[in-house]
Coordinates of C-alpha atoms in Angstrom, one line a residue:
X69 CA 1.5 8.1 -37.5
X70 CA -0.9 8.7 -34.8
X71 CA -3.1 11.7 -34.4
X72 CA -3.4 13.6 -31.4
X73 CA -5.4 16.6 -30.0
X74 CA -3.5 18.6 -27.5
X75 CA -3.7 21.7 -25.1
X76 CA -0.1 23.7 -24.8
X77 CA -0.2 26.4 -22.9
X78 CA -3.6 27.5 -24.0
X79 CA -3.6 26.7 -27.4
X80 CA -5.0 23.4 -28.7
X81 CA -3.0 21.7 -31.9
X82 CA -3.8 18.8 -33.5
X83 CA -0.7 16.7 -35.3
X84 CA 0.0 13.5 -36.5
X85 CA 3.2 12.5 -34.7
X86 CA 4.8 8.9 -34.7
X87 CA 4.3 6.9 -31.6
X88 CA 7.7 7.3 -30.7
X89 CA 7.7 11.0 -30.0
X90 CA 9.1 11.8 -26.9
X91 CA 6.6 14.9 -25.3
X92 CA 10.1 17.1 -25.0
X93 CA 10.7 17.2 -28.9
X94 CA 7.4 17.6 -29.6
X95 CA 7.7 20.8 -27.7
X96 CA 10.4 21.7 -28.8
X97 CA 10.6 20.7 -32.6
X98 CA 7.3 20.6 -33.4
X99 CA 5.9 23.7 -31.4
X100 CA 8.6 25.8 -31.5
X101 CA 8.9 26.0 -27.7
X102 CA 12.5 26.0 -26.7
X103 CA 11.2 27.0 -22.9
X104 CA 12.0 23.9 -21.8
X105 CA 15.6 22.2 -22.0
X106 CA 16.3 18.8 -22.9
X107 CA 18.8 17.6 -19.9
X108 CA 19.6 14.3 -19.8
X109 CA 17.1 12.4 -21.8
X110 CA 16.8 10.1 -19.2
X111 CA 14.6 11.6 -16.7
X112 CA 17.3 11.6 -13.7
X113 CA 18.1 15.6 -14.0
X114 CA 14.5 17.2 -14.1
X115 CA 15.1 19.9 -16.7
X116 CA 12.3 19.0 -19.2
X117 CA 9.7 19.1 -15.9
X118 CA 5.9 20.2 -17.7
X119 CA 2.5 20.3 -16.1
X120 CA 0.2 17.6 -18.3
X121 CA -2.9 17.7 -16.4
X122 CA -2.2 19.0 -13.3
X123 CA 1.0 16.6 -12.5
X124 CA 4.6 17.3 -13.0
X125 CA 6.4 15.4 -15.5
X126 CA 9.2 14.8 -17.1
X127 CA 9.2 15.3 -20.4
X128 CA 11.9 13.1 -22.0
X129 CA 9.9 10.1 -20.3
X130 CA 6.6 11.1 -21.9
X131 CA 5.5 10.1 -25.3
X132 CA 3.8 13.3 -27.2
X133 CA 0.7 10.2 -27.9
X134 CA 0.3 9.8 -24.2
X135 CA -1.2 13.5 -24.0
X136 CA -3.8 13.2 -26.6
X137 CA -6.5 15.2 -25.4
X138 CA -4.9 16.4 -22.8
X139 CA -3.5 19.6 -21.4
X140 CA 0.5 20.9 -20.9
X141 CA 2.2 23.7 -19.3
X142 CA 5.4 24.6 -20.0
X143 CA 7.3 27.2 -18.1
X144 CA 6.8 29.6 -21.1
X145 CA 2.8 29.2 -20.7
X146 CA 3.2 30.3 -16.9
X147 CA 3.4 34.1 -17.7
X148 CA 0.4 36.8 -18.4
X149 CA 0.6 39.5 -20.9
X150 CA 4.7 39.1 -20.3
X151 CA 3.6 39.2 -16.4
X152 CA 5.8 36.7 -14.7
X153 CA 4.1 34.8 -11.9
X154 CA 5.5 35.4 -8.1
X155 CA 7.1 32.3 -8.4
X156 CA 9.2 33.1 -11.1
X157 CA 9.9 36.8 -9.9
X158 CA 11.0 35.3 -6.3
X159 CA 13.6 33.1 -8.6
X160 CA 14.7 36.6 -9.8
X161 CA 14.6 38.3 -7.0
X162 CA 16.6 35.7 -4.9
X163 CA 19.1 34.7 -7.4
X164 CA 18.1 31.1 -7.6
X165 CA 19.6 30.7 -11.0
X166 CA 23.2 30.5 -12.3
X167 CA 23.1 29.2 -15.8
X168 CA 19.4 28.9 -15.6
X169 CA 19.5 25.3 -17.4
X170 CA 17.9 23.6 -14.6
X171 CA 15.3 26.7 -13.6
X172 CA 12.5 25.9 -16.2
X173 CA 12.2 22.4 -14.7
X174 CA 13.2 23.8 -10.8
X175 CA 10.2 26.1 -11.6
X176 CA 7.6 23.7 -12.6
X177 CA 8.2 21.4 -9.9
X178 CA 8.2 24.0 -7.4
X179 CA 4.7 25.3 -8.8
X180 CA 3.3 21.6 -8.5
X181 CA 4.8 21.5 -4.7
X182 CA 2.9 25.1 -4.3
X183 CA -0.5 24.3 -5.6
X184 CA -0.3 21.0 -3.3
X185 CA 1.2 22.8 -0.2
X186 CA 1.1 25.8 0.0
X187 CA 2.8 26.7 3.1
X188 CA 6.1 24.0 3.0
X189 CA 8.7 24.3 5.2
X190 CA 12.7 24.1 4.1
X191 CA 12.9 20.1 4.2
X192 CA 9.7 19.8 2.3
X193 CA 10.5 22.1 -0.2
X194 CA 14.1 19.9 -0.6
X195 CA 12.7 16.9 -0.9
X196 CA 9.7 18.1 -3.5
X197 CA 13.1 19.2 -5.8
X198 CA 14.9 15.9 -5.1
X199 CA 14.1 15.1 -8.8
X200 CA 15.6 18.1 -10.3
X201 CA 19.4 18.7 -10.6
X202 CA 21.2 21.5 -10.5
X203 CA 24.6 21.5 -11.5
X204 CA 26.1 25.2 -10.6
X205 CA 24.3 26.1 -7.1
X206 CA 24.0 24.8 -3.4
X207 CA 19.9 25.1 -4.2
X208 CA 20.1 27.5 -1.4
X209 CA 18.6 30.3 -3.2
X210 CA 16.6 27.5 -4.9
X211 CA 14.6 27.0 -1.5
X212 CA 14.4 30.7 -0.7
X213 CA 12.8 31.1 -3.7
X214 CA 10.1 29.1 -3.3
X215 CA 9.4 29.8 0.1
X216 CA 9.7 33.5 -1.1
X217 CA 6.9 32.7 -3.7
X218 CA 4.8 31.4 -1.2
X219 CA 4.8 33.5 1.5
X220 CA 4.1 36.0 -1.2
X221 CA 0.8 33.6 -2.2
X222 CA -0.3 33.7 1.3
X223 CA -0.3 38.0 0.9
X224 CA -2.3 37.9 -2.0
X225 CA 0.4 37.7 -4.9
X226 CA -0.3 35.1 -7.7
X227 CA 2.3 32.6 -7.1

């Protein structure tokens, strides 16, 4: 067992997990937060996508040791007193979900693209998603929602 010290979504734990713990089922089965899916378990769909220090990853390719004393952000930690962020009311508002597996993921990579470029076009917000698959939609509403969210950022509205 290894001991780590680790920031989730605000709150800091500290837990001895083995060194084979993926990050996803430490999450998950440790922390009690179901937030974010497991996919594929092998980092080709996107699903388990979390911030760990500023960077989108993918969760099932993470080990839970590799974020000792570090920080993580799942989509569950995005919301404020049960305020959702722009970017997750624009995925509401433009319908960029079917079975919603894929939008926790979709979501966190689209925040990472956000806080690097704020102002993408179409293509760039495509390609920033490449690594998240969704299996029920043409990702049209996908793309409208993140440009949504940041034209809304650029009036003002936390994205």
């Amino acid at each position: 067992m290894t001991r780590i010290s680790v920031k989730v979504d605000g709150t800091t734990y500290q837990d001895e997990v083995e060194p084979r713990l993926l990050l996803i089922h430490y999450l998950r089965d440790r922390l009690g937060l179901t937030g974010t899916p497991i996919g594929c378990d092998t980092s080709n769909c996107g699903a388990c996508t979390v911030d760990l220090d500023g960077e989108s990853v993918k969760s099932c390719s993470v080990l839970a040791v590799q974020t000792d004393g570090g920080e993580v952000t799942t989509v569950q930690g995005l919301a404020h007193n049960g305020e959702l962020t722009g970017l997750q009311r624009a995925f509401h508002e433009r319908h960029a979900l079917q079975c919603g597996y894929c939008t926790p993921g979709m979501i966190m990579a689209a925040r990472d693209l956000l806080r690097e470029n704020p102002h993408p076009t179409s293509d760039e917000v495509r390609h920033a998603l490449e690594g998240n698959l969704c299996r029920c939609t043409g990702y049209q509403n996908i793309v409208r929602a993140v440009l949504s969210a940041a034209e809304a950022s650029e009036q003002g509205v936390r994205a």
